[in-house]
Amino acid sequence: MTRSLPFLLLLSACGESSRSPLADEPFIPPSCGAEPLTPRPDADGEFYGSETVGYAFLGALHYQDERSNATLSVPQAGTICLRGTVAAGQFAYAELILGLDEHSVDGKCRWPLLDARAFGAASLRFSLDEVPDTHLFLTAAVFQRGECPEGEFGCVAGGIYTLLTPDREELLLLHPGVNLAPFADFVGNELSVPLDTSRLSFFTLRLAPTNRALDFAFCLSELAFLDAAGHEVVPSPRGP
Amino acid sequence: MLARRSAALWPRSLTRGALLLATTLLGCFDVHEVDTSGTSVAWPRVRIVDDFENANGLPTWSLLTPWICNTWPAPGACTAGSADPGLGRGRAGFLSFDVTSPGGAELTAQTLVAGLDLGRYDELAFTATLEAGEGGALPPWVEVRVQLDCPNAAEVGFDRDGQSVSVMSAGSPIADGRAQRFVLRLASMTQPTWQDWERIDPRRCLADVTALAFEISAVGAGLSLAGTLSVDDVELYAYAGGAPNAADSRFSPWYCFGAPGIACDESRELPVATFPGARDPDLPNRFCTDAVKVDPIDHTLGTDTRNFASLGSLSFAAHFASADSGKTEPARFGVRLGCGALSAGFPAVMREVEIFPAWSSYRLPIASFDPYPYPIGFDNVEGCLEQVDQICLEGLPGAAEPAGTLMLDELVLR
């Protein structure tokens, strides 16, 4: 009697396995038939711009409800802001996407893909000036192997991990100030399959749906990767 | 919540000396030496799914979306939300519906993660009321079904209409607006027979739940189903030794009440209460569990009594961490056995125990319990022990209450 969240429906549209890949499986790049993930304005207003902040590109989108809207802005270098309104209901939400480094994975297509393991990243750190009056939580998308001809999100189908509390009982709710997201606390479809940090595609800061329309505005800054000792580490130079 | 009954008022005029009870400090032992040959008192650890107190509709368990309603075969014949007052306290969720059988309505929340492992829990508890729409009546055999969707547990998780495979169980609230609490055993939930496109292993379903729904439906065709279902205090219970059977000695989750500073954490493996060290003179701070029973037919939860008179002792393990970190001496508590069904005024018996900072075990002979000071004049110890309906720990009447955190384990009756 119930429906899956539209985001998940969209992700599963590719028809890929819903299971996470094993970290040691050979990486198979996506089909070039899919569009890259770079957020960009389009005729339907689904995407609200593309901005570069350091090595990440960022965007906002919302789904399925014309009463929802979101606007992205960069008031200063290194700071990205999202504001708008989310309609009431289970199927309306907004999210700020932190797309990671775009690489050419097959010599032709460019795709957000970051091997965070290669430079020793163990967590993501960022600051928020405030949080909306709902749960704000973080997900990570892992690039899956296989083709994804039906859309860009198909390439991460089954590869969405959610940041939970260390006991894995609750969402780790984001808060004003400095937030730390240990990669070890991201949980996907199978608890036993850890986040594959060698194939990170993007992070999202997502507003949980509520049962009443919600105005929101928040800014993210000081985005950085940290190693296990808490020291900032930076990705290797971009590929071709 | 489960019968959180008010405590007896404490007359201010009684002197401290008159309140002191005859006490016997028993020896304490290492917890690992506890003799568990008696009957263990089974109480659950609690995962609150939703107490419906968030005005935004966000469930208490952050892994769930807000509740919405659906109806079938025609959609949209419902409204859902939360309203104040709820069932006993605060807000409650509600589902107002107007459908015709064999249709139905549901109040449902989905998971924000891929799937929840509810196999770690033994029971689902909730409080519900059912009321017919204005001027109407509901069929007497209307059911409230709890349905857990688990499309990932099947090769074909959804049928062509988008309906997920699931397991379910049902309670039958009386449609008179009276609040009833239901306790459903998760392991007894089964897949509906109409889901004939693929049969699933219910245990696998419980391990990968993507939605939880309360459904209203009735057998028969052409029956009007119009009314409101209210739901509150949806909780999952996990027992250390598995869910008790109907005949087993069952107690409620530990809870506490009294001054604002007292706090319980019933979500932990072992019950924990933090005593503020100060209390309302008319209302003692108590950390309690109630004797309860679940009707095996309609799954309603009710109060119960236990006959302690025929027992030899009550044992438990405990430790008390004083708020004063430098304090190493034991804290004085009273173990109170309530027998509210015996007479008015919440009669009880009590005995003192000194609880040490380190985990220790305590064995209290049943014969050593004395009348509680209130109600004044109560002295029917034997009668009270035959109808014990509540076990509490509290500061001693008339004495300074210890400030700190009390943790319990392994309560055994012999």
XYZ file of C-alpha atoms in Angstrom:
654
model
C 0.000 0.000 0.000
C 2.970 2.261 0.190
C 5.328 3.803 -2.264
C 9.022 4.200 -2.143
C 10.434 7.665 -1.799
C 10.673 9.278 -5.223
C 14.378 9.781 -4.780
C 14.811 6.080 -4.303
C 12.476 5.345 -7.172
C 14.567 7.525 -9.380
C 17.691 5.840 -8.218
C 16.295 2.443 -8.861
C 15.090 3.315 -12.322
C 18.354 2.091 -13.742
C 17.441 -1.466 -12.851
C 20.746 -2.124 -11.200
C 21.162 -4.437 -8.278
C 20.032 -2.916 -5.013
C 23.099 -4.314 -3.298
C 26.287 -2.446 -2.740
C 29.356 -3.491 -4.651
C 32.232 -5.120 -2.958
C 35.137 -2.804 -2.605
C 37.517 -5.093 -4.435
C 35.325 -5.577 -7.472
C 36.774 -4.152 -10.642
C 35.425 -0.729 -11.401
C 33.416 -0.503 -14.581
C 32.834 3.031 -15.740
C 29.380 4.274 -16.621
C 27.900 4.368 -20.030
C 28.482 7.611 -21.804
C 24.772 7.672 -22.535
C 24.101 9.182 -19.164
C 24.396 12.862 -18.504
C 26.988 13.989 -16.012
C 25.703 14.993 -12.631
C 26.801 18.607 -12.749
C 23.850 20.650 -11.502
C 22.630 23.127 -14.015
C 19.518 25.155 -14.618
C 17.061 23.476 -16.910
C 13.715 24.290 -18.390
C 11.815 22.571 -15.624
C 13.718 24.332 -12.905
C 14.770 21.052 -11.398
C 18.307 22.229 -10.894
C 19.271 25.549 -9.543
C 22.725 26.333 -10.673
C 26.229 25.120 -10.526
C 28.940 26.614 -8.406
C 32.428 25.568 -7.670
C 33.762 25.758 -4.167
C 37.214 24.309 -3.934
C 37.254 20.857 -5.380
C 33.535 20.239 -5.030
C 30.677 21.394 -7.120
C 27.371 21.959 -5.496
C 23.764 22.082 -6.465
C 20.273 21.883 -5.127
C 17.232 20.105 -6.320
C 13.805 19.176 -5.161
C 11.264 16.712 -6.314
C 7.710 16.123 -7.263
C 5.954 19.020 -5.733
C 5.462 22.295 -7.512
C 5.023 24.061 -4.217
C 8.631 23.334 -3.307
C 11.504 25.486 -4.432
C 15.159 25.945 -3.669
C 17.702 28.569 -4.593
C 21.429 28.268 -4.437
C 23.828 31.131 -3.818
C 27.500 31.670 -3.114
C 27.789 34.802 -0.962
C 31.543 34.438 -0.740
C 34.217 32.053 -1.828
C 33.994 28.801 0.115
C 30.447 29.329 1.293
C 27.363 27.899 -0.356
C 23.818 28.661 0.720
C 20.484 27.029 0.015
C 17.135 28.581 0.764
C 13.593 27.851 -0.217
C 10.388 26.142 0.782
C 9.550 22.482 1.035
C 5.917 21.486 0.737
C 4.305 19.234 3.318
C 4.305 15.495 2.906
C 6.436 12.411 2.649
C 7.437 13.017 -0.933
C 8.655 16.591 -0.887
C 12.091 17.505 0.245
C 15.124 19.536 -0.653
C 18.753 18.725 -0.592
C 22.105 20.331 -1.153
C 24.304 18.161 -3.293
C 28.032 18.164 -2.784
C 29.177 16.581 -5.984
C 32.760 15.448 -5.850
C 35.609 15.769 -8.236
C 34.680 15.202 -11.844
C 36.939 12.774 -13.593
C 36.973 11.305 -16.997
C 36.414 7.709 -16.078
C 36.650 6.235 -19.543
C 38.467 8.864 -21.519
C 35.224 10.338 -22.818
C 32.705 11.027 -20.087
C 33.285 13.214 -17.104
C 31.721 11.938 -13.946
C 31.796 12.861 -10.262
C 34.062 10.274 -8.789
C 36.571 10.582 -6.014
C 38.931 8.024 -4.564
C 39.026 9.361 -1.031
C 40.836 6.285 0.153
C 43.782 7.158 -2.045
C 44.549 10.298 -0.106
C 43.654 8.887 3.303
C 40.364 10.661 3.937
C 38.398 9.170 6.816
C 35.732 11.802 7.325
C 34.121 14.896 5.894
C 34.017 18.101 7.917
C 31.981 21.205 7.275
C 30.283 24.044 9.081
C 26.648 25.099 9.007
C 25.428 28.490 10.117
C 22.041 27.120 11.122
C 19.752 24.197 10.446
C 16.107 24.117 9.353
C 13.268 23.206 11.653
C 13.406 19.583 10.604
C 15.959 16.828 10.502
C 18.915 17.686 8.299
C 21.028 14.653 7.540
C 23.810 13.531 5.266
C 23.981 10.812 2.665
C 26.859 9.629 0.535
C 26.526 8.136 -2.924
C 28.933 5.501 -4.169
C 29.439 5.032 -7.847
C 28.164 1.600 -8.879
C 29.392 -0.393 -11.790
C 27.261 -0.988 -14.820
C 25.413 1.148 -17.282
C 22.907 3.772 -16.305
C 21.174 4.802 -19.500
C 18.027 6.122 -17.850
C 19.593 8.962 -15.970
C 22.496 10.207 -14.032
C 21.305 8.921 -10.680
C 21.093 5.412 -12.049
C 24.819 5.120 -11.699
C 24.579 5.267 -7.925
C 21.532 3.007 -7.609
C 21.905 0.902 -4.517
C 24.893 2.932 -3.502
C 23.303 5.450 -1.160
C 24.662 5.436 2.372
C 23.171 7.415 5.245
C 25.137 8.894 8.123
C 23.877 7.343 11.338
C 24.818 7.633 14.970
C 27.628 5.303 16.054
C 25.085 2.816 17.455
C 23.350 2.913 14.058
C 19.985 3.516 15.710
C 19.277 7.086 14.576
C 20.129 9.585 11.888
C 23.133 11.655 12.842
C 21.433 15.021 12.720
C 23.438 17.935 11.430
C 23.674 20.965 13.683
C 24.857 24.563 13.569
C 28.612 24.820 13.827
C 31.220 22.258 12.849
C 29.874 18.872 11.740
C 32.018 15.784 11.366
C 30.891 12.867 9.206
C 33.076 9.787 9.778
C 32.909 7.545 6.739
C 32.677 4.548 9.049
C 29.261 5.737 10.247
C 27.624 5.752 6.821
C 25.269 2.803 6.493
C 23.803 1.444 3.286
C 21.458 -1.338 2.289
C 23.494 -3.947 4.049
C 24.935 -3.115 7.416
C 27.927 -5.322 6.801
C 28.982 -3.540 3.619
C 31.004 -0.447 4.495
C 31.041 2.725 2.469
C 33.425 2.275 -0.431
C 35.411 5.479 -0.141
C 37.325 4.754 -3.303
C 34.212 5.422 -5.409
C 32.552 8.425 -3.799
C 30.328 10.296 -6.177
C 28.510 12.904 -4.119
C 27.209 13.815 -0.691
C 23.811 15.340 -0.009
C 22.585 17.405 2.888
C 18.958 16.460 2.924
C 15.987 17.944 4.714
C 13.690 15.301 6.101
C 10.098 15.745 4.943
C 7.610 17.166 7.389
C 3.850 17.333 7.520
C 3.727 21.087 7.050
C 5.314 23.470 4.570
C 8.765 24.463 5.716
C 10.808 27.542 4.839
C 14.497 26.906 5.168
C 17.810 28.695 4.705
C 21.247 27.522 5.626
C 24.835 28.005 4.516
C 27.658 25.526 4.374
C 31.318 26.473 4.590
C 34.763 25.172 5.586
C 34.307 21.934 3.660
C 37.272 19.631 4.130
C 38.329 16.006 4.189
C 40.109 14.771 7.308
C 42.296 11.741 7.830
C 41.914 9.327 10.726
C 44.020 11.578 12.926
C 41.788 14.549 12.214
C 44.227 16.342 9.951
C 42.966 17.951 6.778
C 43.892 16.097 3.630
C 43.315 17.090 0.042
C 42.588 15.035 -3.043
C 45.173 14.332 -5.630
C 45.253 16.660 -8.600
C 42.412 16.126 -11.020
C 42.638 13.614 -13.772
C 42.458 14.447 -17.421
C 1.850 5.321 28.131
C 1.313 2.277 30.177
C -0.499 2.992 33.432
C 1.763 5.634 34.846
C -0.220 5.825 37.997
C 0.084 8.700 40.369
C 1.966 8.131 43.532
C 0.341 8.475 46.898
C 0.667 11.898 48.392
C 3.069 12.294 51.219
C 1.658 14.113 54.228
C 4.033 16.889 55.112
C 3.337 16.628 58.794
C 4.923 13.296 59.416
C 8.272 13.435 61.048
C 11.319 11.902 59.583
C 11.616 9.577 62.539
C 8.141 8.261 62.071
C 8.874 7.537 58.441
C 11.961 5.470 58.887
C 11.386 1.841 58.230
C 12.876 -1.115 59.972
C 15.779 -1.992 57.773
C 18.220 -4.755 57.358
C 21.261 -4.300 55.239
C 22.012 -7.471 53.422
C 25.390 -8.498 52.200
C 26.260 -7.629 48.635
C 27.991 -9.884 46.207
C 29.691 -9.724 42.898
C 27.054 -9.608 40.186
C 28.507 -12.616 38.474
C 27.653 -14.740 41.465
C 23.911 -14.069 41.257
C 21.862 -17.198 41.705
C 19.407 -17.126 38.830
C 17.613 -20.324 39.691
C 14.336 -18.472 40.337
C 11.922 -16.797 37.942
C 13.469 -13.887 36.102
C 11.316 -10.822 35.823
C 11.109 -10.036 32.125
C 10.976 -6.386 31.159
C 11.693 -4.957 27.741
C 14.176 -2.456 26.454
C 12.238 0.166 24.508
C 12.786 1.753 21.126
C 10.300 4.601 20.787
C 9.022 4.639 17.230
C 6.835 7.698 17.704
C 5.190 9.471 20.602
C 3.741 12.016 18.141
C 4.940 14.959 20.201
C 6.772 16.706 17.350
C 4.496 19.324 15.855
C 6.293 19.005 12.502
C 5.144 15.421 12.236
C 8.685 14.083 12.490
C 8.532 10.695 14.171
C 10.551 10.201 17.327
C 12.659 7.608 15.550
C 14.607 9.796 13.169
C 14.875 7.031 10.573
C 11.190 7.420 9.639
C 9.279 9.895 7.480
C 6.167 11.662 8.756
C 2.975 9.654 8.727
C 0.567 10.036 5.837
C -2.679 8.289 4.983
C -3.841 6.269 2.015
C -7.152 4.659 1.170
C -8.139 1.993 -1.292
C -9.501 1.133 -3.737
C -10.155 4.860 -4.237
C -7.400 7.117 -2.925
C -7.720 10.253 -0.906
C -10.657 9.457 1.377
C -8.650 10.217 4.493
C -6.792 12.811 6.486
C -3.863 12.266 8.818
C -1.828 14.231 11.283
C -1.293 14.614 14.963
C -3.572 16.254 17.464
C -3.522 17.463 21.017
C -4.739 16.059 23.317
C -3.382 12.620 22.614
C -4.183 9.383 24.328
C -3.270 10.183 27.878
C -0.697 12.885 27.359
C 0.520 15.260 24.684
C -0.284 14.656 21.066
C -1.401 11.535 19.223
C -1.402 10.589 15.566
C -4.740 10.239 13.867
C -6.242 8.781 10.719
C -9.710 9.923 9.718
C -11.237 7.776 7.004
C -14.425 7.334 5.020
C -14.318 4.224 2.841
C -16.490 1.263 1.963
C -15.393 -2.320 2.496
C -13.676 -4.253 1.076
C -11.659 -1.063 0.952
C -9.593 0.270 3.758
C -7.359 3.037 5.003
C -3.878 3.229 6.433
C -1.598 5.534 8.389
C 1.904 4.889 7.189
C 5.487 6.018 7.692
C 8.400 5.026 5.514
C 12.034 4.618 6.347
C 14.599 7.228 5.384
C 17.212 4.513 5.053
C 17.136 1.477 2.824
C 15.614 -0.861 5.392
C 15.266 -1.258 9.134
C 16.220 -4.430 10.935
C 13.279 -4.987 13.253
C 14.394 -8.564 13.816
C 16.301 -7.225 16.804
C 13.003 -6.582 18.544
C 10.407 -8.951 19.953
C 7.209 -6.942 20.109
C 5.490 -3.853 18.731
C 3.326 -1.940 21.209
C 0.948 0.919 20.551
C -2.021 2.659 22.095
C -5.106 3.160 19.934
C -8.612 4.456 20.009
C -11.210 3.938 17.350
C -14.265 6.114 16.985
C -17.031 5.963 14.423
C -17.791 9.024 12.372
C -20.491 11.350 13.568
C -23.845 9.650 13.604
C -22.435 6.407 12.262
C -21.204 3.108 13.555
C -18.332 0.842 12.705
C -18.736 -2.902 12.209
C -17.889 -4.742 15.432
C -15.282 -6.850 13.682
C -13.255 -3.978 12.326
C -9.544 -4.597 12.705
C -6.479 -2.440 13.125
C -3.705 -4.208 11.300
C -0.063 -3.405 11.688
C 1.716 -3.994 8.411
C 5.456 -3.984 7.840
C 6.528 -3.645 4.197
C 9.714 -5.359 3.086
C 10.075 -5.293 -0.711
C 13.780 -6.047 -0.464
C 12.975 -9.410 1.122
C 11.461 -10.688 -2.118
C 12.679 -11.242 -5.621
C 9.581 -9.347 -6.792
C 8.969 -6.862 -4.022
C 5.928 -5.152 -5.519
C 2.941 -6.355 -7.469
C 1.778 -4.589 -10.613
C -0.250 -2.146 -8.512
C 2.791 -1.147 -6.520
C 1.819 -3.025 -3.382
C 4.732 -4.322 -1.388
C 5.199 -7.717 0.158
C 4.756 -7.440 3.898
C 3.960 -9.152 7.153
C 1.110 -8.151 9.403
C -0.716 -8.765 12.609
C -3.949 -7.341 13.928
C -5.611 -5.992 17.010
C -9.297 -5.330 17.426
C -9.931 -2.094 19.264
C -13.401 -1.471 20.539
C -14.892 1.401 18.587
C -16.012 3.332 21.614
C -13.278 5.917 21.867
C -11.599 4.089 24.733
C -7.819 3.913 24.605
C -6.396 0.419 24.543
C -2.794 -0.653 24.412
C -1.829 -3.480 22.106
C 1.294 -5.609 22.131
C 1.967 -7.608 18.963
C 4.598 -10.292 18.808
C 6.739 -9.627 15.758
C 7.658 -13.266 15.269
C 3.949 -14.068 14.948
C 3.387 -11.667 12.080
C 2.628 -13.400 8.812
C 2.440 -12.513 5.167
C -1.136 -11.845 3.984
C -2.483 -14.618 1.812
C -3.503 -12.190 -0.932
C 0.154 -11.530 -1.621
C 0.243 -14.584 -3.811
C 2.866 -13.477 -6.309
C 5.688 -14.424 -3.988
C 5.818 -15.964 -0.556
C 8.515 -14.650 1.742
C 10.235 -15.678 4.929
C 8.708 -13.455 7.648
C 12.014 -13.331 9.496
C 13.732 -11.990 6.422
C 10.961 -9.435 6.089
C 11.445 -8.216 9.654
C 15.133 -7.746 8.946
C 14.523 -5.319 6.089
C 11.448 -3.199 6.767
C 10.854 -0.133 4.617
C 7.454 1.047 5.882
C 5.189 0.684 8.883
C 1.427 1.064 8.557
C -1.659 0.940 10.731
C -4.542 -0.218 8.592
C -8.275 -0.181 9.102
C -10.242 -2.817 7.305
C -13.207 -5.085 7.773
C -14.423 -8.346 6.325
C -17.491 -8.017 4.161
C -18.637 -5.935 1.236
C -20.555 -2.700 1.137
C -19.931 -1.794 4.772
C -19.335 1.837 5.542
C -16.092 2.447 7.350
C -16.036 6.035 8.525
C -14.315 7.197 11.651
C -11.052 8.106 13.272
C -8.228 5.924 14.450
C -5.879 7.579 16.930
C -2.490 6.051 17.617
C 0.052 6.955 20.262
C 3.225 5.703 21.919
C 4.293 3.325 19.191
C 7.196 1.368 20.648
C 9.331 -1.649 19.905
C 10.234 -3.967 22.771
C 13.306 -6.147 23.035
C 13.718 -8.649 25.843
C 17.065 -9.932 26.967
C 15.805 -13.514 26.825
C 13.240 -13.230 24.032
C 9.591 -12.262 24.275
C 7.800 -13.810 27.256
C 4.882 -16.126 26.652
C 1.426 -15.269 27.886
C 1.938 -17.405 30.982
C 5.323 -15.920 31.830
C 5.905 -13.314 34.477
C 5.891 -10.091 32.469
C 6.581 -6.565 33.587
C 6.388 -3.239 31.804
C 9.414 -1.225 30.732
C 10.913 0.588 33.696
C 9.680 4.144 33.987
C 10.127 6.938 36.465
C 8.110 9.803 37.793
C 8.307 12.464 40.467
C 10.220 15.719 40.456
C 11.147 17.225 37.080
C 14.788 16.282 37.581
C 14.234 12.534 37.596
C 14.971 10.944 34.254
C 14.751 7.428 32.904
C 16.391 5.884 29.902
C 14.339 2.892 28.913
C 16.106 2.461 25.610
C 19.227 0.972 27.105
C 19.914 -2.669 27.636
C 19.683 -2.151 31.379
C 17.179 0.219 32.942
C 18.683 3.463 34.182
C 17.273 6.245 36.329
C 18.911 9.470 37.366
C 17.698 10.754 40.712
C 18.061 14.515 41.169
C 18.622 14.318 44.906
C 15.687 16.604 45.577
C 12.031 15.832 45.418
C 8.595 17.219 45.776
C 7.609 16.553 49.386
C 4.243 15.306 48.175
C 5.493 13.082 45.384
C 8.450 10.750 45.784
C 10.787 10.104 42.872
C 10.215 6.554 41.774
C 11.771 4.135 39.313
C 9.189 1.447 38.629
C 7.976 -1.469 36.576
C 4.382 -2.740 36.547
C 3.084 -6.287 36.426
C 1.228 -6.624 33.127
C -0.332 -9.259 30.914
C -1.141 -9.490 27.242
C -4.401 -11.079 26.169
C -3.445 -13.890 23.783
C -6.581 -13.377 21.691
C -6.960 -9.636 21.170
C -3.381 -8.651 22.108
C -4.503 -5.968 24.537
C -2.224 -5.089 27.408
C -3.706 -5.079 30.883
C -2.609 -4.705 34.454
C -1.804 -7.792 36.458
C -0.842 -8.846 39.940
C 1.710 -11.340 41.203
C 1.580 -13.365 44.383
C 4.824 -12.627 46.188
C 3.564 -14.086 49.459
C 4.592 -17.562 48.445
C 8.082 -16.469 47.422
C 11.207 -16.537 49.500
C 13.124 -13.614 48.128
C 13.546 -10.934 45.504
C 17.032 -10.528 44.065
C 18.537 -8.006 41.734
C 21.829 -6.560 40.673
C 22.429 -2.827 40.785
C 24.952 -0.105 40.936
C 24.622 3.515 41.900
C 26.901 6.221 40.569
C 26.652 9.188 42.870
C 26.437 12.640 41.333
C 29.224 13.469 43.735
C 32.054 11.643 42.048
C 34.080 11.551 45.221
C 31.399 9.734 47.149
C 32.086 6.037 47.667
C 29.655 5.024 50.375
C 26.445 3.176 49.444
C 23.186 4.995 48.764
C 20.052 4.193 50.703
C 17.017 3.281 48.644
C 13.713 1.650 49.376
C 12.375 -1.269 47.338
C 8.639 -0.728 47.188
C 6.144 -3.422 46.213
C 2.864 -1.775 45.298
C -0.546 -3.436 45.635
C -2.893 -0.780 44.343
C -5.648 -3.270 43.605
C -5.898 -4.156 47.285
C -7.415 -0.924 48.512
C -7.511 2.797 47.939
C -4.517 5.033 48.545
C -1.898 2.992 46.686
C -0.862 0.706 49.543
C 2.545 -0.931 49.402
C 5.228 -2.658 51.363
C 8.851 -1.596 51.430
C 12.255 -2.441 52.702
C 15.520 -0.581 52.649
C 18.570 -1.558 50.697
C 21.941 0.144 50.474
C 23.216 0.148 46.904
C 26.938 0.330 46.355
C 28.803 2.198 43.633
C 30.136 -1.051 42.162
C 27.853 -3.632 40.549
C 26.600 -5.848 43.367
C 23.738 -8.223 43.869
C 21.125 -7.994 46.564
C 18.743 -10.599 47.905
C 15.791 -9.315 49.874
C 13.744 -11.867 51.837
C 10.075 -11.291 51.114
C 9.390 -11.678 54.817
C 11.494 -8.604 55.522
C 9.115 -6.162 53.813
C 7.151 -3.837 56.077
C 4.097 -1.673 55.478
C 4.741 1.497 53.531
C 3.959 4.582 55.638
C 1.057 5.530 53.393
C -1.815 5.248 53.421
C -1.597 5.854 57.136
C -2.676 2.834 59.081
C -2.169 0.342 56.303
C -0.733 -2.862 57.760
C -1.948 -5.728 55.577
C 1.476 -6.945 54.526
C 0.337 -10.448 53.669
C -2.544 -9.190 51.558
C -0.303 -6.768 49.763
C 2.292 -9.412 48.971
C -0.436 -11.573 47.434
C -1.351 -8.841 44.946
C 1.848 -7.091 43.966
C 1.303 -5.010 40.839
C 4.360 -2.760 40.871
C 8.024 -2.872 41.835
C 9.758 0.456 42.481
C 12.967 1.847 43.824
C 12.827 5.211 45.501
C 14.505 7.312 48.125
C 13.567 6.364 51.646
C 10.566 8.199 53.007
C 11.741 11.039 55.170
C 15.395 10.627 54.295
C 17.552 12.662 51.959
C 17.319 11.236 48.459
C 20.596 10.092 46.917
C 21.602 12.103 43.860
C 23.016 10.039 41.052
C 22.340 7.320 38.517
C 20.891 3.948 39.404
C 21.205 1.003 37.033
C 19.486 -2.351 37.474
C 19.884 -5.854 36.132
C 18.718 -9.419 36.652
C 15.671 -9.165 38.841
C 14.812 -12.680 40.040
C 11.972 -14.019 42.175
C 12.524 -17.181 44.195
